Coordinates of C-alpha atoms in Angstrom, one line a residue:
Chain A
M296 CA 15.0 -46.3 12.1
I297 CA 14.6 -43.6 14.3
S298 CA 11.9 -43.4 17.0
V299 CA 10.3 -40.1 17.1
H300 CA 7.6 -38.6 19.6
L301 CA 5.8 -35.7 18.7
D302 CA 4.3 -33.1 21.3
T303 CA 2.0 -30.8 19.1
D304 CA -0.3 -27.8 19.1
I305 CA -1.4 -28.8 15.7
G306 CA -4.6 -27.0 14.6
D307 CA -3.4 -23.6 15.1
D308 CA -0.5 -22.4 12.9
I309 CA -0.6 -24.8 9.9
D310 CA 3.0 -25.7 10.3
D311 CA 2.4 -28.3 12.7
A312 CA 0.3 -30.3 10.2
F313 CA 3.5 -29.8 7.7
C314 CA 5.6 -31.1 10.5
L315 CA 3.7 -34.3 11.4
A316 CA 3.2 -34.9 7.4
L317 CA 6.8 -34.6 7.3
L318 CA 7.5 -37.2 9.8
L319 CA 5.3 -39.7 8.3
Q320 CA 6.8 -39.1 4.7
C321 CA 10.5 -39.8 6.1
P322 CA 11.4 -43.6 6.0
E323 CA 14.4 -43.0 8.4
L324 CA 11.8 -42.4 10.9
S325 CA 9.3 -43.8 12.9
I326 CA 6.5 -42.4 15.2
Q327 CA 6.7 -43.8 18.7
S328 CA 4.0 -41.7 20.2
I329 CA 2.2 -38.3 20.0
T330 CA 0.9 -35.9 22.5
T331 CA -1.1 -32.8 22.2
V332 CA -1.0 -29.7 24.1
L333 CA -3.1 -26.6 24.7
N334 CA -7.0 -25.8 24.8
D335 CA -8.8 -28.4 22.8
T336 CA -6.5 -31.2 23.0
A337 CA -8.8 -34.0 22.0
H338 CA -9.6 -32.5 18.6
R339 CA -5.8 -31.9 17.6
A340 CA -5.2 -35.5 18.9
D341 CA -8.3 -36.6 16.2
M342 CA -6.2 -34.6 13.8
C343 CA -3.4 -36.3 14.1
R344 CA -4.8 -39.4 13.9
D345 CA -6.4 -38.4 10.3
L346 CA -2.6 -37.8 9.1
C347 CA -1.1 -40.8 10.8
S348 CA -4.2 -43.0 9.4
A349 CA -3.6 -42.2 6.0
T350 CA -0.5 -44.3 6.1
G351 CA -1.8 -46.8 7.8
K352 CA 0.1 -46.0 11.1
N353 CA -1.8 -46.2 14.5
P354 CA 0.8 -44.8 17.6
P355 CA -0.5 -43.9 20.7
I356 CA -1.7 -40.5 20.9
A357 CA -2.7 -38.8 23.9
A358 CA -4.6 -35.4 24.3
G359 CA -2.5 -33.7 26.5
S360 CA -2.7 -30.5 28.8
R361 CA -5.7 -28.1 27.9
G362 CA -4.3 -25.7 30.4
V363 CA -1.0 -23.7 30.8
L364 CA 1.4 -23.4 34.1
T365 CA 1.9 -19.8 33.7
R366 CA 0.2 -17.5 36.2
R367 CA 0.2 -14.6 33.4
P368 CA -1.3 -16.1 30.5
V369 CA -1.6 -14.7 27.2
E370 CA -5.9 -14.2 27.8
W371 CA -6.5 -14.3 24.2
A372 CA -4.6 -17.5 23.2
M373 CA -6.2 -19.7 26.0
K374 CA -9.4 -18.7 24.1
R375 CA -8.1 -19.9 20.7
N376 CA -9.0 -23.2 20.0
P377 CA -8.2 -25.7 16.5
Y378 CA -8.9 -23.8 13.1
H379 CA -10.5 -26.6 11.2
S380 CA -12.4 -29.6 12.1
A381 CA -10.6 -33.1 12.0
L382 CA -11.8 -35.2 9.6
R383 CA -13.4 -37.3 12.2
R384 CA -14.6 -36.9 15.8
T385 CA -13.6 -39.2 18.6
E386 CA -15.3 -37.3 21.4
A387 CA -12.4 -38.2 23.5
K388 CA -11.6 -35.7 26.2
S389 CA -8.0 -34.8 27.2
N390 CA -5.8 -37.5 29.1
M391 CA -3.1 -36.2 31.2
P392 CA -2.5 -39.8 32.9
E393 CA -1.7 -41.4 29.6
T394 CA 0.1 -38.2 28.5
L395 CA 2.6 -38.3 31.3
E396 CA 2.9 -42.3 30.5
L397 CA 3.7 -41.6 27.0
L398 CA 6.1 -39.0 27.9
A399 CA 8.0 -41.1 30.6
A400 CA 8.2 -44.1 27.8
V401 CA 9.5 -42.1 25.7
R402 CA 12.2 -40.8 28.1
R403 CA 13.4 -44.3 28.8
S404 CA 13.2 -45.6 25.1
A405 CA 12.9 -42.9 22.4
D406 CA 15.6 -41.7 20.2
V407 CA 14.0 -38.5 19.6
L408 CA 11.7 -35.9 21.2
L409 CA 10.2 -33.1 19.2
T410 CA 8.0 -30.2 21.0
I411 CA 6.7 -28.0 18.5
G412 CA 3.7 -26.4 20.8
P413 CA 3.7 -24.9 24.4
M414 CA 6.1 -26.9 26.5
T415 CA 3.7 -27.7 29.3
N416 CA 3.5 -31.5 28.9
L417 CA 7.1 -32.0 29.0
A418 CA 7.2 -29.7 32.1
M419 CA 4.5 -31.5 34.0
S420 CA 6.3 -34.8 33.3
L421 CA 10.2 -33.4 34.0
V422 CA 8.2 -32.1 37.4
A423 CA 6.5 -35.6 37.7
D424 CA 10.1 -37.1 37.4
P425 CA 13.3 -34.7 37.4
D426 CA 15.6 -38.0 36.7
V427 CA 16.9 -37.2 33.2
S428 CA 20.2 -39.6 33.5
R429 CA 18.3 -40.9 30.0
F430 CA 16.7 -38.6 28.0
P431 CA 16.2 -38.4 24.2
R432 CA 18.0 -36.0 21.7
Y433 CA 15.7 -33.0 21.9
I434 CA 14.6 -30.7 19.3
A435 CA 12.2 -27.9 20.5
M436 CA 10.5 -24.9 18.1
A437 CA 10.8 -22.7 20.6
G438 CA 12.3 -18.8 21.5
E439 CA 13.9 -16.2 19.5
V440 CA 17.4 -15.1 20.1
R441 CA 17.8 -12.3 16.7
T442 CA 14.8 -10.5 16.5
P443 CA 14.7 -8.1 19.4
H444 CA 12.0 -8.4 21.8
H445 CA 10.2 -10.8 20.0
G446 CA 8.3 -13.0 22.3
E447 CA 8.0 -16.3 20.5
W448 CA 4.7 -17.9 20.8
N449 CA 5.5 -21.6 22.0
I450 CA 7.4 -20.0 24.9
R451 CA 4.9 -17.0 25.7
V452 CA 1.9 -19.1 25.9
D453 CA 3.3 -21.0 28.8
V454 CA 6.8 -18.9 30.0
D455 CA 7.0 -20.7 33.2
A456 CA 6.6 -24.4 31.3
A457 CA 9.6 -23.2 29.1
A458 CA 11.5 -22.1 32.6
V459 CA 10.9 -25.6 33.9
V460 CA 12.3 -27.4 30.4
L461 CA 15.1 -24.8 29.9
D462 CA 16.5 -24.9 33.7
S463 CA 16.5 -28.8 33.9
P464 CA 20.0 -30.3 32.6
I465 CA 19.0 -31.5 29.2
S466 CA 20.3 -30.8 26.1
I467 CA 18.1 -29.0 23.9
D468 CA 18.4 -27.9 20.2
F469 CA 16.0 -24.8 19.4
I470 CA 14.7 -24.0 16.0
P471 CA 13.6 -20.4 17.1
W472 CA 11.1 -18.1 15.0
R473 CA 13.8 -16.6 12.7
I474 CA 14.2 -19.7 11.1
G475 CA 10.3 -20.1 10.4
I476 CA 10.6 -16.6 8.7
D477 CA 13.3 -17.6 6.6
T478 CA 11.7 -20.8 5.4
K479 CA 8.5 -19.4 4.3
L480 CA 6.8 -21.2 1.5
T481 CA 6.3 -19.2 -1.8
D482 CA 3.1 -19.3 -3.6
A483 CA 4.8 -21.7 -6.4
E484 CA 5.8 -23.8 -3.5
Q485 CA 2.5 -24.1 -2.3
A486 CA 1.2 -25.0 -5.9
E487 CA 3.3 -27.5 -5.9
L488 CA 2.3 -29.1 -3.0
D489 CA -1.4 -28.5 -4.0
R490 CA -0.6 -31.0 -6.9
A491 CA 0.6 -33.9 -4.6
T492 CA -1.5 -37.0 -4.1
N493 CA 0.4 -39.3 -1.6
P494 CA -2.5 -39.9 1.2
V495 CA -0.8 -38.0 3.8
A496 CA -0.3 -34.9 1.2
K497 CA -4.1 -35.5 0.7
V498 CA -4.7 -35.0 4.5
L499 CA -2.2 -32.1 5.0
N500 CA -4.1 -30.2 2.0
A501 CA -7.5 -30.7 3.4
F502 CA -6.0 -29.4 6.4
R503 CA -4.4 -26.7 4.6
Q504 CA -7.6 -25.6 2.6
Q505 CA -9.6 -25.4 6.1
F506 CA -6.5 -23.0 7.3
K507 CA -6.5 -20.8 4.2
K508 CA -9.7 -19.7 4.9
T509 CA -9.1 -17.9 8.1
D510 CA -5.1 -17.5 7.7
K511 CA -2.7 -16.8 5.0
R512 CA 0.6 -17.6 6.9
Q513 CA 3.1 -20.1 5.4
E514 CA 6.1 -19.9 7.5
M515 CA 7.9 -23.4 8.2
F516 CA 8.8 -22.9 12.1
D517 CA 7.7 -26.7 13.1
P518 CA 8.8 -28.9 9.8
M519 CA 12.2 -27.5 10.6
T520 CA 12.6 -29.7 13.7
I521 CA 12.9 -32.8 11.2
V522 CA 14.9 -31.0 8.8
A523 CA 17.7 -30.3 11.7
L524 CA 17.1 -33.8 12.8
L525 CA 18.1 -35.3 9.3
H526 CA 20.3 -32.4 8.1
D527 CA 22.0 -30.8 10.9
D528 CA 24.6 -29.4 8.7
W529 CA 22.2 -27.3 6.7
F530 CA 22.0 -25.1 10.0
T531 CA 24.2 -22.7 11.5
W532 CA 24.4 -23.2 15.2
Q533 CA 25.5 -21.3 18.2
R534 CA 26.0 -23.4 21.7
G535 CA 25.2 -21.4 24.8
T536 CA 23.0 -21.8 27.6
V537 CA 19.3 -20.3 26.9
A538 CA 17.4 -19.1 29.5
V539 CA 13.6 -17.5 29.6
E540 CA 12.6 -14.0 31.2
T541 CA 9.9 -15.1 34.0
R542 CA 9.7 -11.9 35.8
G543 CA 10.0 -9.1 33.5
D544 CA 7.1 -6.3 32.9
H545 CA 8.0 -5.6 29.6
T546 CA 10.4 -8.7 28.7
Y547 CA 8.3 -11.3 30.4
G548 CA 8.8 -14.5 28.0
L549 CA 11.7 -13.4 25.9
T550 CA 14.3 -15.8 25.6
H551 CA 17.9 -14.9 26.1
I552 CA 21.3 -16.9 24.9
R553 CA 24.5 -16.7 27.2
P554 CA 27.2 -18.3 24.3
H555 CA 29.6 -20.6 25.5
E556 CA 31.4 -23.5 24.2
D557 CA 30.3 -26.0 26.8
G558 CA 26.6 -25.0 26.7
R559 CA 23.7 -27.6 26.9
H560 CA 21.9 -25.5 24.4
R561 CA 22.0 -24.9 20.7
V562 CA 20.3 -22.5 19.0
A563 CA 19.9 -22.7 14.9
V564 CA 20.7 -18.7 14.3
G565 CA 20.9 -19.3 10.0
V566 CA 19.6 -22.0 7.8
D567 CA 20.2 -22.7 4.1
A568 CA 16.7 -22.2 3.3
Q569 CA 16.6 -23.4 -0.5
K570 CA 17.9 -26.6 0.5
A571 CA 15.9 -27.1 3.4
K572 CA 12.6 -26.0 1.6
R573 CA 13.7 -28.2 -1.4
W574 CA 14.0 -31.3 0.6
M575 CA 10.9 -31.1 2.8
L576 CA 8.8 -30.4 -0.3
D577 CA 10.3 -33.3 -2.1
R578 CA 9.5 -35.8 0.8
L579 CA 5.9 -34.3 1.2
C580 CA 5.2 -34.9 -2.5
A581 CA 6.7 -38.2 -3.0
E582 CA 4.5 -40.8 -3.6
K583 CA 6.4 -43.3 -1.9
T584 CA 8.2 -43.1 1.4
S585 CA 11.0 -46.1 1.1
Chain B
M261 CA 19.5 30.9 21.6
I262 CA 18.5 27.8 23.0
D263 CA 19.3 27.2 26.4
V264 CA 20.9 24.0 26.9
H265 CA 22.1 22.1 30.1
L266 CA 24.4 19.0 29.6
D267 CA 24.8 16.1 32.0
T268 CA 27.6 14.0 31.2
D269 CA 29.8 11.1 32.5
I270 CA 32.7 12.6 30.7
G271 CA 35.9 11.0 31.6
D272 CA 35.1 7.1 30.2
D273 CA 33.9 7.1 26.7
I274 CA 35.7 9.6 24.8
D275 CA 32.4 11.0 22.8
D276 CA 31.4 12.9 25.9
V277 CA 34.3 15.1 25.0
F278 CA 33.2 15.8 21.4
C279 CA 29.4 16.1 22.3
L280 CA 30.8 19.1 24.9
A281 CA 33.3 20.4 22.2
L282 CA 30.4 20.6 19.5
L283 CA 28.2 22.5 22.3
L284 CA 31.0 24.9 22.8
Q285 CA 31.0 25.5 18.8
C286 CA 27.5 26.0 18.2
P287 CA 26.3 29.5 18.3
E288 CA 22.9 28.6 18.3
L289 CA 23.4 27.1 21.7
A290 CA 23.7 28.9 25.1
L291 CA 25.6 26.3 27.5
S292 CA 23.6 27.2 30.9
G293 CA 25.3 24.4 32.9
V294 CA 26.9 21.2 33.2
T295 CA 26.5 18.6 35.5
T296 CA 28.3 15.3 36.0
A297 CA 27.2 11.8 36.6
W298 CA 28.1 8.4 37.8
G299 CA 31.3 7.8 40.2
R300 CA 34.0 9.8 40.5
T301 CA 31.5 13.2 39.7
G302 CA 33.9 15.9 41.0
E303 CA 36.9 15.0 38.9
R304 CA 34.6 14.8 35.5
C305 CA 33.9 18.2 36.5
D306 CA 37.6 19.2 36.0
I307 CA 37.7 17.9 32.5
V308 CA 34.6 20.0 31.6
A309 CA 35.9 23.1 33.0
D310 CA 39.3 22.3 30.9
L311 CA 37.3 22.2 27.8
C312 CA 35.2 25.1 28.4
S313 CA 38.5 27.0 29.3
Q314 CA 39.8 26.8 25.8
V315 CA 37.0 28.8 24.4
A316 CA 37.2 31.2 27.5
L317 CA 33.5 30.1 28.8
A318 CA 33.0 29.4 32.5
P319 CA 29.5 28.0 32.5
P320 CA 28.1 26.6 36.2
I321 CA 29.4 23.2 36.9
A322 CA 28.7 20.7 39.3
G323 CA 29.5 17.3 40.4
G324 CA 26.1 15.3 40.4
F325 CA 24.9 12.0 42.2
A326 CA 28.1 9.5 42.5
V327 CA 25.8 6.6 42.8
P328 CA 22.6 5.4 41.1
M329 CA 19.4 4.9 42.5
A330 CA 19.6 1.4 41.2
S331 CA 18.8 -1.4 43.7
R332 CA 20.8 -4.1 41.6
R333 CA 23.9 -2.6 40.5
F334 CA 26.2 -4.0 37.4
H335 CA 29.0 -1.9 37.7
D336 CA 29.6 -0.8 41.2
D337 CA 33.6 -1.3 40.3
L338 CA 33.2 1.0 37.3
L339 CA 31.9 3.3 40.1
L340 CA 36.1 4.2 40.3
R341 CA 36.8 4.4 36.9
L342 CA 37.9 7.5 35.1
I343 CA 39.8 6.6 31.8
Y344 CA 41.4 10.0 30.9
P345 CA 41.5 12.5 34.0
F346 CA 42.4 15.9 33.7
D347 CA 46.0 16.4 34.4
G348 CA 45.9 19.1 36.4
P349 CA 44.8 19.8 40.0
S350 CA 41.4 19.0 40.8
K351 CA 39.3 22.0 41.7
F352 CA 35.9 20.2 42.1
R353 CA 33.8 17.4 44.3
T354 CA 30.8 15.9 44.3
D355 CA 28.1 18.4 45.1
A356 CA 24.7 16.5 44.3
V357 CA 22.6 19.6 46.0
E358 CA 24.3 22.0 43.8
A359 CA 23.7 19.8 40.6
L360 CA 19.8 19.3 41.2
R361 CA 19.7 23.3 41.7
L362 CA 21.5 23.4 38.1
I363 CA 19.2 21.3 36.5
T364 CA 15.8 22.4 37.8
A365 CA 16.8 25.9 36.9
V366 CA 17.0 25.2 33.3
P367 CA 13.8 27.0 31.6
E368 CA 10.9 25.0 30.5
D369 CA 12.3 25.9 26.8
G370 CA 15.4 24.8 27.5
V371 CA 16.9 21.5 26.4
I372 CA 18.4 18.9 29.0
L373 CA 21.0 16.8 27.1
T374 CA 21.8 13.5 29.4
I375 CA 24.5 11.5 27.8
G376 CA 25.3 9.2 31.0
A377 CA 23.7 7.7 33.7
M378 CA 20.2 9.4 34.1
T379 CA 20.6 9.5 38.0
N380 CA 20.7 13.6 38.1
A381 CA 17.8 14.1 35.6
A382 CA 15.4 11.6 37.6
A383 CA 16.3 13.4 40.9
A384 CA 15.4 16.8 39.4
M385 CA 12.3 14.6 38.1
L386 CA 11.4 13.4 41.6
A387 CA 11.8 16.8 43.2
R388 CA 9.0 18.4 41.2
D389 CA 5.4 17.8 40.8
K390 CA 4.5 15.4 38.4
R391 CA 2.3 17.8 36.9
E392 CA 4.8 20.6 36.7
P393 CA 6.3 20.6 32.8
F394 CA 9.9 19.4 32.7
P395 CA 12.3 20.9 29.9
R396 CA 12.6 18.7 26.7
I397 CA 15.5 15.8 27.2
I398 CA 17.6 14.6 24.4
A399 CA 19.2 11.3 25.8
M400 CA 21.7 9.2 24.4
A401 CA 20.3 5.7 25.8
G402 CA 19.1 2.5 25.2
E403 CA 18.7 0.1 22.3
F404 CA 16.0 -1.3 20.2
Q405 CA 17.6 -2.9 17.2
R406 CA 20.3 -5.4 18.3
Y407 CA 18.9 -8.4 20.3
G408 CA 19.5 -8.2 23.9
H409 CA 21.9 -5.4 23.8
I410 CA 21.4 -3.3 27.3
E411 CA 22.9 -0.1 26.8
F412 CA 25.5 1.3 29.1
N413 CA 23.9 4.4 30.3
I414 CA 20.6 2.6 31.3
R415 CA 22.2 -0.2 32.9
C416 CA 24.4 2.1 35.1
D417 CA 21.0 3.2 36.4
P418 CA 17.9 1.3 35.3
E419 CA 15.7 2.8 38.0
A420 CA 16.6 6.4 37.1
A421 CA 15.9 6.0 33.7
H422 CA 12.8 4.5 34.4
V423 CA 11.7 7.4 36.2
C424 CA 12.6 10.0 33.2
F425 CA 10.7 7.9 30.7
S426 CA 7.9 7.0 33.1
R427 CA 6.6 10.4 33.5
G428 CA 5.3 11.5 30.2
T429 CA 8.6 14.2 29.7
P430 CA 9.1 14.4 26.0
I431 CA 12.4 12.7 25.3
D432 CA 14.3 12.3 22.0
V433 CA 16.2 9.1 22.5
I434 CA 19.9 8.4 20.6
P435 CA 20.1 4.6 21.0
W436 CA 23.2 2.7 21.1
S437 CA 23.3 1.8 17.3
I438 CA 23.8 5.4 16.0
G439 CA 26.9 5.0 17.7
P440 CA 28.8 2.7 15.6
A441 CA 27.0 4.2 12.4
T442 CA 28.6 7.7 13.2
K443 CA 32.0 6.3 13.6
L444 CA 34.6 8.5 12.8
L445 CA 37.3 8.2 9.8
P446 CA 40.9 8.2 10.2
S447 CA 40.2 11.4 7.7
D448 CA 37.8 13.2 10.4
I449 CA 40.4 12.7 12.9
D450 CA 43.0 14.0 10.7
R451 CA 41.1 17.3 10.5
I452 CA 41.1 17.9 14.1
R453 CA 44.8 17.2 14.4
A454 CA 45.3 19.6 11.5
S455 CA 43.4 22.2 13.5
D456 CA 45.2 24.6 15.6
T457 CA 42.4 26.0 17.7
P458 CA 43.1 25.4 21.7
L459 CA 39.7 23.3 22.0
C460 CA 40.5 21.0 19.1
R461 CA 44.1 20.5 20.6
R462 CA 42.6 19.8 23.6
V463 CA 40.1 17.1 22.0
F464 CA 42.8 15.8 20.5
H465 CA 44.7 15.5 23.9
Y466 CA 42.2 13.6 25.7
L467 CA 41.5 11.5 22.5
Q468 CA 45.2 10.3 22.7
S469 CA 44.9 9.7 26.3
F470 CA 41.6 7.6 25.7
W471 CA 43.3 5.8 23.1
K472 CA 45.9 4.5 25.4
H473 CA 43.3 2.4 27.2
V474 CA 40.7 2.0 24.0
P475 CA 42.8 2.1 21.0
N476 CA 40.9 3.9 17.8
K477 CA 37.4 3.6 19.3
T478 CA 35.4 6.9 17.9
N479 CA 31.9 5.8 17.7
M480 CA 30.2 9.2 18.0
Y481 CA 27.3 8.1 20.6
D482 CA 26.9 11.4 22.8
P483 CA 27.6 14.1 20.0
M484 CA 24.5 13.1 18.1
T485 CA 22.1 14.6 20.5
V486 CA 23.6 17.9 19.7
V487 CA 23.3 16.9 16.0
A488 CA 19.8 15.7 16.8
L489 CA 19.1 19.2 18.5
L490 CA 20.0 21.5 15.5
K491 CA 19.5 18.9 12.6
P492 CA 16.9 16.8 13.3
E493 CA 16.0 16.0 9.3
L494 CA 19.4 13.8 9.5
F495 CA 17.6 11.1 11.7
D496 CA 15.0 8.9 11.1
W497 CA 12.7 9.2 14.0
K498 CA 9.4 6.9 15.3
R499 CA 7.3 8.3 18.1
G500 CA 6.2 6.1 20.8
H501 CA 6.7 4.7 24.4
V502 CA 10.0 4.0 25.7
A503 CA 9.9 1.8 28.7
I504 CA 12.8 0.1 31.1
E505 CA 12.6 -3.7 32.4
L506 CA 13.2 -3.4 36.0
R507 CA 12.0 -6.8 37.3
G508 CA 13.7 -9.0 34.6
E509 CA 16.3 -11.6 35.9
H510 CA 17.9 -11.5 32.2
T511 CA 16.3 -8.5 31.1
Y512 CA 17.2 -6.2 33.9
G513 CA 17.7 -2.7 32.3
Q514 CA 16.3 -3.7 28.6
T515 CA 15.0 -1.2 26.7
T516 CA 11.4 -1.4 24.8
F517 CA 9.6 0.4 22.3
R518 CA 6.3 0.5 21.2
E519 CA 5.3 2.6 18.4
D520 CA 2.4 5.1 19.0
P521 CA 2.1 8.7 17.2
G522 CA 0.7 10.3 20.3
G523 CA 3.7 8.8 22.5
P524 CA 5.9 11.3 24.3
H525 CA 9.1 9.9 23.1
R526 CA 11.0 9.7 19.8
V527 CA 13.6 7.1 18.9
A528 CA 16.0 7.7 16.4
F529 CA 16.3 4.5 14.2
G530 CA 18.7 5.9 11.7
V531 CA 21.1 8.6 10.7
Q532 CA 22.6 9.8 7.9
A533 CA 25.9 9.4 9.2
E534 CA 28.3 11.2 6.2
A535 CA 26.4 14.7 6.9
A536 CA 26.1 13.9 10.9
N537 CA 29.6 13.7 11.1
A538 CA 30.3 16.1 8.4
F539 CA 28.4 18.8 10.7
L540 CA 30.3 17.7 13.7
I541 CA 33.7 17.9 12.3
D542 CA 33.0 21.3 10.5
R543 CA 31.7 23.0 13.8
L544 CA 34.4 21.6 16.1
T545 CA 37.0 22.8 13.6
G546 CA 35.4 25.7 12.3
T547 CA 35.8 24.9 8.6
E548 CA 34.0 23.2 5.9
A549 CA 35.7 19.7 4.7
K550 CA 38.0 20.3 1.3
Q551 CA 36.4 18.5 -1.6

């Protein structure tokens, strides 16, 4: 079993919920812990609890940073809160000490770290303890390196946090924005998921129904971190060093890759979208996870 | 007749030669002056004068600013480069004052073509009050469709480009991606080689000299400014605002585009390459292509 920590801004785009649901439906993976990031993180943590409890699992879940490190924030992003209510509310507040403790434990013992939201929590963890002599395999949904002038959301919301993470000597696999566009679900694929009846899919579908009331997007950015973890060979990778622009007037938050063979970063520049989506849907719709 | 002023870094890539030669072969255009940009500007003037003499023209020519306005330089070593110099005695030297005089003399209804670093044009703009009208510019500059590409003319002097693009002056932009799209075919080169005009012979001479250093490169970035002036319908234009990144650590010199129907800039996002190249070669050789 591969132990995985998930850091998520679940509650904005729907793909975070897909990502956590897929994680729960993979028998090869066990969730070690979860942290949430950006704005109403307690609410986001409740949504994670709803999905986890559908499988009878109860991993530690901490509501992380509500704010961001950057001094040039996206104003409207800081006012946006989760799109729908969790099925139940715990009235908990954000808990940054617990978030940092969970991340410290992840850095000591977990096999894999996934970040699918702004990198604020991880950046704070790296600032608190820069020693990365032991670090789990890290896959991030972040950045864009093929579409000109596209400032990807997770990076753009907290550029300075991303700079802390990217400048640290840890190895990172990136699922950039374009991969999500390439794996957008069709109406038929959504209908297939509508018919799924396993407990995780039921909670996911409840979230999807809420999401659809205000937003129609179906790009699968975040779940591709899980697909990449278990099916690395379905992606085309480019190795190099990824940097984020922290000073530009017109390019602030853009990511830039300098390709070289010894780079500590890998960026997915292509995906077998049909295979990736088919595998994801099969897992999400499966009645049993093992 | 449209008064046209050319500002060029001729002597590096070969497309400047094709651009000037095309200008000389367009009876709709009156070449009112030529200035040179970037590095060895005096010697660049020698190539200009040589080409003009092939059609018995002697427009005013001046070697413009030899160094850029930019404080963070990418290419100091390239300031010394001249790939295909004139093979006779040099008659020119850098004379930025005369270059400024020539550019500022372009009438309001004239056109300035900038096909190198925009240092001279920026200096001419800075010399004027912002409220004074400035002639229309057609610039080979920037790139908007290729991720992370910092185009050469901009990266040589991003500060100068910023001056030009930030003052509301109407500018039509031929970006980098138009050049590979209009790469000449061997049959196009054959037509130039077969032409017995002094100008075509000289163009072919410089092409051969260039190819000794950069074999077979024929991307036609710069001549497309002239094609855009006379045949704008061959391009897919988008109107808006071009901006130059000046503060970026990784993106210094990148160009960005924000679409706006009321913007002062037009960017060519596509070109009918076959028709554009046919126009170029027909004009250069003074013949229509045989079917």
